[in-house]
PDB file of C-alpha atoms in Angstrom:
ATOM      1  CA  MET Z 174     -31.233  -6.178  21.305  1.00  0.00           C
ATOM      2  CA  SER Z 175     -27.985  -4.245  21.833  1.00  0.00           C
ATOM      3  CA  LEU Z 176     -26.562  -1.932  19.174  1.00  0.00           C
ATOM      4  CA  LEU Z 177     -23.374  -4.010  19.243  1.00  0.00           C
ATOM      5  CA  ASP Z 178     -25.326  -7.117  18.218  1.00  0.00           C
ATOM      6  CA  SER Z 179     -25.466  -5.696  14.667  1.00  0.00           C
ATOM      7  CA  PHE Z 180     -22.390  -6.523  12.591  1.00  0.00           C
ATOM      8  CA  MET Z 181     -22.850  -3.295  10.593  1.00  0.00           C
ATOM      9  CA  ALA Z 182     -22.908  -1.231  13.791  1.00  0.00           C
ATOM     10  CA  ARG Z 183     -19.713  -2.932  15.000  1.00  0.00           C
ATOM     11  CA  ALA Z 184     -18.075  -2.419  11.598  1.00  0.00           C
ATOM     12  CA  THR Z 185     -19.040   1.275  11.559  1.00  0.00           C
ATOM     13  CA  LEU Z 186     -17.744   1.847  15.094  1.00  0.00           C
ATOM     14  CA  ALA Z 187     -14.496   0.043  14.238  1.00  0.00           C
ATOM     15  CA  GLY Z 188     -13.982   2.142  11.113  1.00  0.00           C
ATOM     16  CA  LEU Z 189     -14.732   5.380  12.964  1.00  0.00           C
ATOM     17  CA  GLY Z 190     -12.273   4.485  15.725  1.00  0.00           C
ATOM     18  CA  VAL Z 191      -9.462   3.819  13.272  1.00  0.00           C
ATOM     19  CA  MET Z 192     -10.200   6.921  11.187  1.00  0.00           C
ATOM     20  CA  LEU Z 193     -10.339   9.281  14.178  1.00  0.00           C
ATOM     21  CA  ALA Z 194      -6.841   8.152  15.164  1.00  0.00           C
ATOM     22  CA  ALA Z 195      -5.418   7.892  11.646  1.00  0.00           C
ATOM     23  CA  ALA Z 196      -6.571  11.337  10.429  1.00  0.00           C
ATOM     24  CA  PRO Z 197      -4.540  13.654  12.726  1.00  0.00           C
ATOM     25  CA  LEU Z 198      -1.578  11.266  12.661  1.00  0.00           C
ATOM     26  CA  GLY Z 199      -1.838  11.101   8.888  1.00  0.00           C
ATOM     27  CA  CYS Z 200      -1.445  14.876   8.694  1.00  0.00           C
ATOM     28  CA  PHE Z 201       2.066  14.514  10.124  1.00  0.00           C
ATOM     29  CA  VAL Z 202       2.751  11.631   7.737  1.00  0.00           C
ATOM     30  CA  VAL Z 203       1.802  13.922   4.826  1.00  0.00           C
ATOM     31  CA  TRP Z 204       3.692  16.966   6.162  1.00  0.00           C
ATOM     32  CA  ARG Z 205       6.843  14.933   6.820  1.00  0.00           C
ATOM     33  CA  ARG Z 206       6.504  12.951   3.564  1.00  0.00           C
ATOM     34  CA  MET Z 207       6.544   9.695   5.526  1.00  0.00           C
ATOM     35  CA  ALA Z 208       4.064   7.808   3.336  1.00  0.00           C
ATOM     36  CA  TYR Z 209       6.556   5.051   2.598  1.00  0.00           C
ATOM     37  CA  PHE Z 210       7.317   4.752   6.315  1.00  0.00           C
ATOM     38  CA  GLY Z 211       3.651   4.042   7.020  1.00  0.00           C
ATOM     39  CA  ASP Z 212       3.646   1.440   4.262  1.00  0.00           C
ATOM     40  CA  ALA Z 213       6.745  -0.272   5.655  1.00  0.00           C
ATOM     41  CA  THR Z 214       5.318  -0.403   9.176  1.00  0.00           C
ATOM     42  CA  ALA Z 215       2.068  -1.859   7.836  1.00  0.00           C
ATOM     43  CA  HIS Z 216       3.848  -4.542   5.775  1.00  0.00           C
ATOM     44  CA  ALA Z 217       5.793  -5.624   8.855  1.00  0.00           C
ATOM     45  CA  ALA Z 218       2.449  -6.363  10.532  1.00  0.00           C
ATOM     46  CA  ILE Z 219       2.163  -9.709   8.691  1.00  0.00           C
ATOM     47  CA  LEU Z 220       5.326 -10.875  10.467  1.00  0.00           C
ATOM     48  CA  GLY Z 221       3.666  -9.790  13.724  1.00  0.00           C
ATOM     49  CA  VAL Z 222       0.587 -11.864  12.858  1.00  0.00           C
ATOM     50  CA  ALA Z 223       2.746 -14.940  12.212  1.00  0.00           C
ATOM     51  CA  LEU Z 224       4.645 -14.522  15.499  1.00  0.00           C
ATOM     52  CA  ALA Z 225       1.410 -13.978  17.435  1.00  0.00           C
ATOM     53  CA  LEU Z 226      -0.147 -17.133  16.012  1.00  0.00           C
ATOM     54  CA  GLY Z 227       3.052 -19.120  16.517  1.00  0.00           C
ATOM     55  CA  PHE Z 228       3.410 -18.121  20.180  1.00  0.00           C
ATOM     56  CA  GLU Z 229      -0.356 -18.124  20.783  1.00  0.00           C
ATOM     57  CA  ILE Z 230      -0.530 -14.502  21.952  1.00  0.00           C
ATOM     58  CA  SER Z 231      -2.842 -11.633  20.999  1.00  0.00           C
ATOM     59  CA  ILE Z 232      -2.643 -10.560  17.340  1.00  0.00           C
ATOM     60  CA  PHE Z 233      -2.683  -6.944  18.528  1.00  0.00           C
ATOM     61  CA  VAL Z 234       0.337  -7.514  20.785  1.00  0.00           C
ATOM     62  CA  GLY Z 235       2.286  -9.334  18.059  1.00  0.00           C
ATOM     63  CA  VAL Z 236       1.587  -6.698  15.405  1.00  0.00           C
ATOM     64  CA  LEU Z 237       2.333  -3.827  17.804  1.00  0.00           C
ATOM     65  CA  ALA Z 238       5.655  -5.385  18.846  1.00  0.00           C
ATOM     66  CA  VAL Z 239       6.839  -5.881  15.258  1.00  0.00           C
ATOM     67  CA  ALA Z 240       5.584  -2.442  14.162  1.00  0.00           C
ATOM     68  CA  LEU Z 241       7.497  -0.822  17.043  1.00  0.00           C
ATOM     69  CA  ALA Z 242      10.598  -2.869  16.168  1.00  0.00           C
ATOM     70  CA  MET Z 243      10.335  -1.668  12.564  1.00  0.00           C
ATOM     71  CA  ALA Z 244       9.988   1.955  13.689  1.00  0.00           C
ATOM     72  CA  VAL Z 245      13.026   1.737  15.993  1.00  0.00           C
ATOM     73  CA  THR Z 246      15.086  -0.047  13.304  1.00  0.00           C
ATOM     74  CA  VAL Z 247      14.331   2.619  10.711  1.00  0.00           C
ATOM     75  CA  SER Z 248      15.126   5.425  13.171  1.00  0.00           C
ATOM     76  CA  THR Z 249      18.411   3.737  14.114  1.00  0.00           C
ATOM     77  CA  LEU Z 250      19.588   2.959  10.573  1.00  0.00           C
ATOM     78  CA  SER Z 251      18.520   6.229   8.938  1.00  0.00           C
ATOM     79  CA  GLY Z 252      21.394   8.517   8.043  1.00  0.00           C
ATOM     80  CA  ARG Z 253      23.967   5.694   7.983  1.00  0.00           C
ATOM     81  CA  GLY Z 254      24.760   5.644   4.293  1.00  0.00           C
ATOM     82  CA  TYR Z 255      21.412   4.444   2.922  1.00  0.00           C
ATOM     83  CA  GLY Z 256      18.755   6.592   1.290  1.00  0.00           C
ATOM     84  CA  MET Z 257      15.540   6.560   3.335  1.00  0.00           C
ATOM     85  CA  ASP Z 258      13.471   5.267   0.407  1.00  0.00           C
ATOM     86  CA  THR Z 259      15.974   2.433  -0.200  1.00  0.00           C
ATOM     87  CA  LEU Z 260      16.074   1.506   3.487  1.00  0.00           C
ATOM     88  CA  LEU Z 261      12.288   1.493   3.802  1.00  0.00           C
ATOM     89  CA  GLY Z 262      11.910  -0.506   0.589  1.00  0.00           C
ATOM     90  CA  VAL Z 263      14.310  -3.209   1.810  1.00  0.00           C
ATOM     91  CA  LEU Z 264      12.751  -3.434   5.294  1.00  0.00           C
ATOM     92  CA  SER Z 265       9.150  -3.216   4.061  1.00  0.00           C
ATOM     93  CA  HIS Z 266       9.283  -5.980   1.485  1.00  0.00           C
ATOM     94  CA  SER Z 267      11.623  -8.146   3.552  1.00  0.00           C
ATOM     95  CA  ALA Z 268       9.286  -8.036   6.558  1.00  0.00           C
ATOM     96  CA  LEU Z 269       6.274  -8.849   4.351  1.00  0.00           C
ATOM     97  CA  ALA Z 270       8.092 -11.755   2.690  1.00  0.00           C
ATOM     98  CA  PHE Z 271       9.387 -13.189   5.981  1.00  0.00           C
ATOM     99  CA  GLY Z 272       5.892 -12.841   7.444  1.00  0.00           C
ATOM    100  CA  LEU Z 273       4.270 -14.742   4.575  1.00  0.00           C
ATOM    101  CA  VAL Z 274       6.928 -17.473   4.786  1.00  0.00           C
ATOM    102  CA  ALA Z 275       6.533 -17.704   8.579  1.00  0.00           C
ATOM    103  CA  VAL Z 276       2.755 -18.121   8.192  1.00  0.00           C
ATOM    104  CA  SER Z 277       3.334 -21.093   5.866  1.00  0.00           C
ATOM    105  CA  PHE Z 278       5.269 -22.881   8.645  1.00  0.00           C
ATOM    106  CA  LEU Z 279       2.398 -22.693  11.128  1.00  0.00           C
ATOM    107  CA  GLN Z 280       1.029 -26.204  11.641  1.00  0.00           C
ATOM    108  CA  GLY Z 281      -2.567 -26.792  12.667  1.00  0.00           C
ATOM    109  CA  VAL Z 282      -3.428 -23.083  12.501  1.00  0.00           C
ATOM    110  CA  ARG Z 283      -5.988 -21.870   9.976  1.00  0.00           C
ATOM    111  CA  VAL Z 284      -4.823 -18.495   8.712  1.00  0.00           C
ATOM    112  CA  ASP Z 285      -7.051 -16.352   6.488  1.00  0.00           C
ATOM    113  CA  LEU Z 286      -4.324 -14.337   4.788  1.00  0.00           C
ATOM    114  CA  MET Z 287      -6.827 -12.317   2.749  1.00  0.00           C
ATOM    115  CA  ALA Z 288      -8.385 -11.022   5.975  1.00  0.00           C
ATOM    116  CA  TYR Z 289      -4.997  -9.798   7.205  1.00  0.00           C
ATOM    117  CA  LEU Z 290      -3.927  -8.415   3.827  1.00  0.00           C
ATOM    118  CA  PHE Z 291      -7.181  -6.583   3.005  1.00  0.00           C
ATOM    119  CA  GLY Z 292      -9.024  -6.523   6.330  1.00  0.00           C
ATOM    120  CA  ASP Z 293     -12.296  -8.067   7.462  1.00  0.00           C
ATOM    121  CA  ILE Z 294     -14.143  -5.198   9.102  1.00  0.00           C
ATOM    122  CA  LEU Z 295     -17.500  -7.008   8.950  1.00  0.00           C
ATOM    123  CA  ALA Z 296     -16.120  -9.713  11.268  1.00  0.00           C
ATOM    124  CA  VAL Z 297     -15.126  -7.248  14.020  1.00  0.00           C
ATOM    125  CA  GLY Z 298     -16.230  -8.452  17.468  1.00  0.00           C
ATOM    126  CA  ARG Z 299     -16.732  -6.712  20.795  1.00  0.00           C
ATOM    127  CA  MET Z 300     -13.154  -7.418  21.932  1.00  0.00           C
ATOM    128  CA  ASP Z 301     -11.806  -6.054  18.633  1.00  0.00           C
ATOM    129  CA  LEU Z 302     -13.857  -2.896  19.205  1.00  0.00           C
ATOM    130  CA  ALA Z 303     -12.402  -2.469  22.682  1.00  0.00           C
ATOM    131  CA  ILE Z 304      -8.840  -2.827  21.307  1.00  0.00           C
ATOM    132  CA  ILE Z 305      -9.492  -0.475  18.366  1.00  0.00           C
ATOM    133  CA  TRP Z 306     -11.042   2.282  20.486  1.00  0.00           C
ATOM    134  CA  GLY Z 307      -8.476   1.831  23.266  1.00  0.00           C
ATOM    135  CA  GLY Z 308      -5.658   2.233  20.741  1.00  0.00           C
ATOM    136  CA  ALA Z 309      -7.402   5.129  18.989  1.00  0.00           C
ATOM    137  CA  LEU Z 310      -7.906   7.058  22.234  1.00  0.00           C
ATOM    138  CA  LEU Z 311      -4.269   6.420  23.184  1.00  0.00           C
ATOM    139  CA  VAL Z 312      -3.071   7.827  19.847  1.00  0.00           C
ATOM    140  CA  LEU Z 313      -5.396  10.844  20.076  1.00  0.00           C
ATOM    141  CA  ALA Z 314      -4.191  11.575  23.618  1.00  0.00           C
ATOM    142  CA  LEU Z 315      -0.543  11.240  22.547  1.00  0.00           C
ATOM    143  CA  VAL Z 316      -0.955  13.500  19.498  1.00  0.00           C
ATOM    144  CA  ALA Z 317      -2.952  16.096  21.497  1.00  0.00           C
ATOM    145  CA  TRP Z 318      -0.309  16.105  24.254  1.00  0.00           C
ATOM    146  CA  ARG Z 319       2.630  16.525  21.835  1.00  0.00           C
ATOM    147  CA  TRP Z 320       0.787  18.554  19.156  1.00  0.00           C
ATOM    148  CA  SER Z 321       2.774  21.802  19.489  1.00  0.00           C
ATOM    149  CA  ALA Z 322       6.137  20.049  19.771  1.00  0.00           C
ATOM    150  CA  LEU Z 323       5.346  17.732  16.851  1.00  0.00           C
ATOM    151  CA  LEU Z 324       4.191  20.652  14.727  1.00  0.00           C
ATOM    152  CA  VAL Z 325       7.274  22.805  15.420  1.00  0.00           C
ATOM    153  CA  SER Z 326       9.707  19.931  14.837  1.00  0.00           C
ATOM    154  CA  THR Z 327       7.887  19.067  11.605  1.00  0.00           C
ATOM    155  CA  LEU Z 328       7.764  22.591  10.158  1.00  0.00           C
ATOM    156  CA  ASN Z 329      11.126  23.889  11.387  1.00  0.00           C
ATOM    157  CA  PRO Z 330      13.639  21.562  13.115  1.00  0.00           C
ATOM    158  CA  ASP Z 331      16.044  24.465  13.750  1.00  0.00           C
ATOM    159  CA  LEU Z 332      13.337  26.421  15.564  1.00  0.00           C
ATOM    160  CA  ALA Z 333      12.508  23.271  17.528  1.00  0.00           C
ATOM    161  CA  HIS Z 334      16.132  22.996  18.712  1.00  0.00           C
ATOM    162  CA  ALA Z 335      16.136  26.673  19.660  1.00  0.00           C
ATOM    163  CA  SER Z 336      12.927  26.117  21.654  1.00  0.00           C
ATOM    164  CA  GLY Z 337      14.390  23.187  23.565  1.00  0.00           C
ATOM    165  CA  ILE Z 338      12.470  20.555  21.568  1.00  0.00           C
ATOM    166  CA  ASP Z 339      14.319  17.441  20.411  1.00  0.00           C
ATOM    167  CA  PRO Z 340      13.098  16.592  16.857  1.00  0.00           C
ATOM    168  CA  ARG Z 341      14.344  12.995  17.166  1.00  0.00           C
ATOM    169  CA  ARG Z 342      12.273  12.503  20.306  1.00  0.00           C
ATOM    170  CA  GLU Z 343       9.197  13.837  18.531  1.00  0.00           C
ATOM    171  CA  GLN Z 344       9.967  11.521  15.613  1.00  0.00           C
ATOM    172  CA  LEU Z 345       9.964   8.609  18.072  1.00  0.00           C
ATOM    173  CA  VAL Z 346       6.589   9.728  19.502  1.00  0.00           C
ATOM    174  CA  LEU Z 347       5.207   9.820  15.976  1.00  0.00           C
ATOM    175  CA  THR Z 348       6.531   6.359  15.100  1.00  0.00           C
ATOM    176  CA  ILE Z 349       5.085   4.864  18.307  1.00  0.00           C
ATOM    177  CA  ALA Z 350       1.673   6.363  17.494  1.00  0.00           C
ATOM    178  CA  LEU Z 351       1.983   5.054  13.936  1.00  0.00           C
ATOM    179  CA  ALA Z 352       2.730   1.545  15.212  1.00  0.00           C
ATOM    180  CA  VAL Z 353      -0.389   1.635  17.408  1.00  0.00           C
ATOM    181  CA  VAL Z 354      -2.569   2.745  14.475  1.00  0.00           C
ATOM    182  CA  VAL Z 355      -1.203  -0.077  12.312  1.00  0.00           C
ATOM    183  CA  ALA Z 356      -1.924  -2.598  15.083  1.00  0.00           C
ATOM    184  CA  VAL Z 357      -5.544  -1.489  15.507  1.00  0.00           C
ATOM    185  CA  ALA Z 358      -6.247  -0.965  11.791  1.00  0.00           C
ATOM    186  CA  ILE Z 359      -5.151  -4.392  10.562  1.00  0.00           C
ATOM    187  CA  LYS Z 360      -8.594  -5.853  11.341  1.00  0.00           C
ATOM    188  CA  VAL Z 361     -10.350  -3.029   9.472  1.00  0.00           C
ATOM    189  CA  VAL Z 362      -8.486  -2.645   6.173  1.00  0.00           C
ATOM    190  CA  GLY Z 363      -5.536  -5.059   6.370  1.00  0.00           C
ATOM    191  CA  VAL Z 364      -1.832  -4.376   5.912  1.00  0.00           C
ATOM    192  CA  ILE Z 365      -2.057  -3.515   2.210  1.00  0.00           C
ATOM    193  CA  LEU Z 366      -4.493  -0.620   2.676  1.00  0.00           C
ATOM    194  CA  ILE Z 367      -3.509   0.790   6.094  1.00  0.00           C
ATOM    195  CA  ALA Z 368      -1.225   3.427   4.581  1.00  0.00           C
ATOM    196  CA  SER Z 369      -4.131   4.706   2.451  1.00  0.00           C
ATOM    197  CA  LEU Z 370      -6.103   5.602   5.607  1.00  0.00           C
ATOM    198  CA  LEU Z 371      -3.127   7.619   6.851  1.00  0.00           C
ATOM    199  CA  ILE Z 372      -2.539   9.470   3.586  1.00  0.00           C
ATOM    200  CA  ILE Z 373      -5.754   9.966   1.589  1.00  0.00           C
ATOM    201  CA  PRO Z 374      -8.006  11.851   4.100  1.00  0.00           C
ATOM    202  CA  PRO Z 375      -5.266  14.392   5.050  1.00  0.00           C
ATOM    203  CA  ALA Z 376      -4.313  14.781   1.380  1.00  0.00           C
ATOM    204  CA  ALA Z 377      -7.967  15.463   0.530  1.00  0.00           C
ATOM    205  CA  ALA Z 378      -8.265  17.953   3.396  1.00  0.00           C
ATOM    206  CA  ARG Z 379      -5.087  19.874   2.539  1.00  0.00           C
ATOM    207  CA  PRO Z 380      -6.488  22.115  -0.257  1.00  0.00           C
ATOM    208  CA  LEU Z 381      -9.635  22.882   1.762  1.00  0.00           C
ATOM    209  CA  VAL Z 382      -8.051  24.436   4.862  1.00  0.00           C
ATOM    210  CA  ARG Z 383      -5.507  27.017   5.971  1.00  0.00           C
ATOM    211  CA  THR Z 384      -4.335  25.861   9.401  1.00  0.00           C
ATOM    212  CA  PRO Z 385      -2.823  22.575  10.666  1.00  0.00           C
ATOM    213  CA  GLU Z 386      -5.577  22.164  13.264  1.00  0.00           C
ATOM    214  CA  ALA Z 387      -8.296  22.630  10.639  1.00  0.00           C
ATOM    215  CA  MET Z 388      -6.567  20.094   8.393  1.00  0.00           C
ATOM    216  CA  ALA Z 389      -6.631  17.475  11.175  1.00  0.00           C
ATOM    217  CA  LEU Z 390     -10.337  18.101  11.845  1.00  0.00           C
ATOM    218  CA  VAL Z 391     -11.360  18.071   8.172  1.00  0.00           C
ATOM    219  CA  ALA Z 392      -9.251  14.928   7.577  1.00  0.00           C
ATOM    220  CA  ALA Z 393     -11.129  13.232  10.441  1.00  0.00           C
ATOM    221  CA  ALA Z 394     -14.463  14.307   8.914  1.00  0.00           C
ATOM    222  CA  ILE Z 395     -13.425  12.946   5.505  1.00  0.00           C
ATOM    223  CA  GLY Z 396     -12.358   9.715   7.188  1.00  0.00           C
ATOM    224  CA  VAL Z 397     -15.743   9.365   8.900  1.00  0.00           C
ATOM    225  CA  ALA Z 398     -17.558  10.031   5.610  1.00  0.00           C
ATOM    226  CA  SER Z 399     -15.351   7.430   3.896  1.00  0.00           C
ATOM    227  CA  VAL Z 400     -16.201   4.780   6.486  1.00  0.00           C
ATOM    228  CA  ILE Z 401     -19.952   5.378   6.331  1.00  0.00           C
ATOM    229  CA  GLY Z 402     -20.024   5.706   2.532  1.00  0.00           C
ATOM    230  CA  GLY Z 403     -17.731   2.722   1.989  1.00  0.00           C
ATOM    231  CA  LEU Z 404     -19.727   0.411   4.257  1.00  0.00           C
ATOM    232  CA  GLN Z 405     -23.018   1.444   2.661  1.00  0.00           C
ATOM    233  CA  GLY Z 406     -21.522   0.941  -0.794  1.00  0.00           C
ATOM    234  CA  ALA Z 407     -20.224  -2.503   0.199  1.00  0.00           C
ATOM    235  CA  LEU Z 408     -23.687  -3.422   1.484  1.00  0.00           C
ATOM    236  CA  ILE Z 409     -25.468  -2.208  -1.658  1.00  0.00           C
ATOM    237  CA  PHE Z 410     -23.021  -3.461  -4.313  1.00  0.00           C
ATOM    238  CA  ASP Z 411     -21.702  -6.518  -2.425  1.00  0.00           C
ATOM    239  CA  THR Z 412     -18.072  -5.335  -2.619  1.00  0.00           C
ATOM    240  CA  PRO Z 413     -15.202  -5.844  -0.112  1.00  0.00           C
ATOM    241  CA  ALA Z 414     -15.749  -3.430   2.791  1.00  0.00           C
ATOM    242  CA  GLY Z 415     -12.148  -2.326   3.453  1.00  0.00           C
ATOM    243  CA  PRO Z 416     -11.301  -1.500  -0.161  1.00  0.00           C
ATOM    244  CA  SER Z 417     -14.715   0.190  -0.555  1.00  0.00           C
ATOM    245  CA  ILE Z 418     -13.849   2.575   2.303  1.00  0.00           C
ATOM    246  CA  VAL Z 419     -10.565   3.457   0.593  1.00  0.00           C
ATOM    247  CA  CYS Z 420     -12.362   3.959  -2.748  1.00  0.00           C
ATOM    248  CA  VAL Z 421     -14.744   6.496  -1.187  1.00  0.00           C
ATOM    249  CA  ALA Z 422     -11.792   8.325   0.390  1.00  0.00           C
ATOM    250  CA  ALA Z 423     -10.060   8.381  -3.013  1.00  0.00           C
ATOM    251  CA  LEU Z 424     -13.189   9.811  -4.673  1.00  0.00           C
ATOM    252  CA  ILE Z 425     -13.359  12.561  -2.037  1.00  0.00           C
ATOM    253  CA  PHE Z 426      -9.678  13.320  -2.692  1.00  0.00           C
ATOM    254  CA  LEU Z 427     -10.412  13.543  -6.436  1.00  0.00           C
ATOM    255  CA  LEU Z 428     -13.333  15.926  -5.870  1.00  0.00           C
ATOM    256  CA  ALA Z 429     -11.259  18.091  -3.504  1.00  0.00           C
ATOM    257  CA  SER Z 430      -8.420  18.246  -6.040  1.00  0.00           C
ATOM    258  CA  ILE Z 431     -10.775  19.167  -8.891  1.00  0.00           C
ATOM    259  CA  GLY Z 432     -12.438  21.820  -6.725  1.00  0.00           C
ATOM    260  CA  ASP Z 433      -9.052  23.273  -5.765  1.00  0.00           C
ATOM    261  CA  GLY Z 434      -7.965  23.346  -9.400  1.00  0.00           C
ATOM    262  CA  LEU Z 435     -11.148  25.125 -10.471  1.00  0.00           C
ATOM    263  CA  ARG Z 436     -10.821  27.639  -7.637  1.00  0.00           C
ATOM    264  CA  ASN Z 437      -7.230  28.439  -8.649  1.00  0.00           C
ATOM    265  CA  ALA Z 438      -8.210  28.770 -12.306  1.00  0.00           C
ATOM    266  CA  LEU Z 439     -11.095  31.125 -11.468  1.00  0.00           C
ATOM    267  CA  GLY Z 440      -8.827  33.120  -9.182  1.00  0.00           C
ATOM    268  CA  LYS Z 441      -6.279  33.641 -11.979  1.00  0.00           C
ATOM    269  CA  THR Z 442      -9.069  34.580 -14.420  1.00  0.00           C
ATOM    270  CA  GLY Z 443     -10.462  37.109 -11.945  1.00  0.00           C
ATOM    271  CA  ALA Z 444      -7.007  38.564 -11.390  1.00  0.00           C
TER     272      ALA Z 444
END
């Protein structure tokens, strides 16, 4: 019997693949305060699902295409008279609404909307695993290749210009990587919870570390712990797997925040 014959093994591998890609990318989302951008890209994924089903193409391809289109649209329209939060709010909810309406027009196609909205990690198959890990390795390679340039353009755009780095180009690299993560994560946690995987592990890691590289590594470790703990919790308490993973990540964030608060309070008392 192969390891991949176990649905729990496939679910665990799928969750680990998504988390390993989402953690370092999520650090940039947190540093750049792009949480709403991640949410908007994820919401657009439902429109990608509808188009993929309508044209009978791969769900991954449909979601990736729409996520990339959303990223390019936001980059193009930003700075043209609209506040970024307003622009993302309009595009995010419009794409989600159009996607849900488009799904209702599909004839003869059984669509499990709950699986796409909240994920169905326990139903991950071998082909899904190949897509998830292929996308995750692509994102990791892209982030590792552009790490220094992304970091400089994130922390100090003026220094980036002086160093010959184009911040807008690095922003495009980041949005492409984000679109890939959304496309591979939809099967794991669904469009509603994808942004939480990008934000919560890095946010939990932030008070525990002192360097950007350490934050990416600790965020990945927290993500792995969230996947394993969430799946075990779902198995024991018979709860939805995707939301359970996010709940464990949120609990780790809470513990890290409490620990950081206590450390600061003790430091002030000692001083």
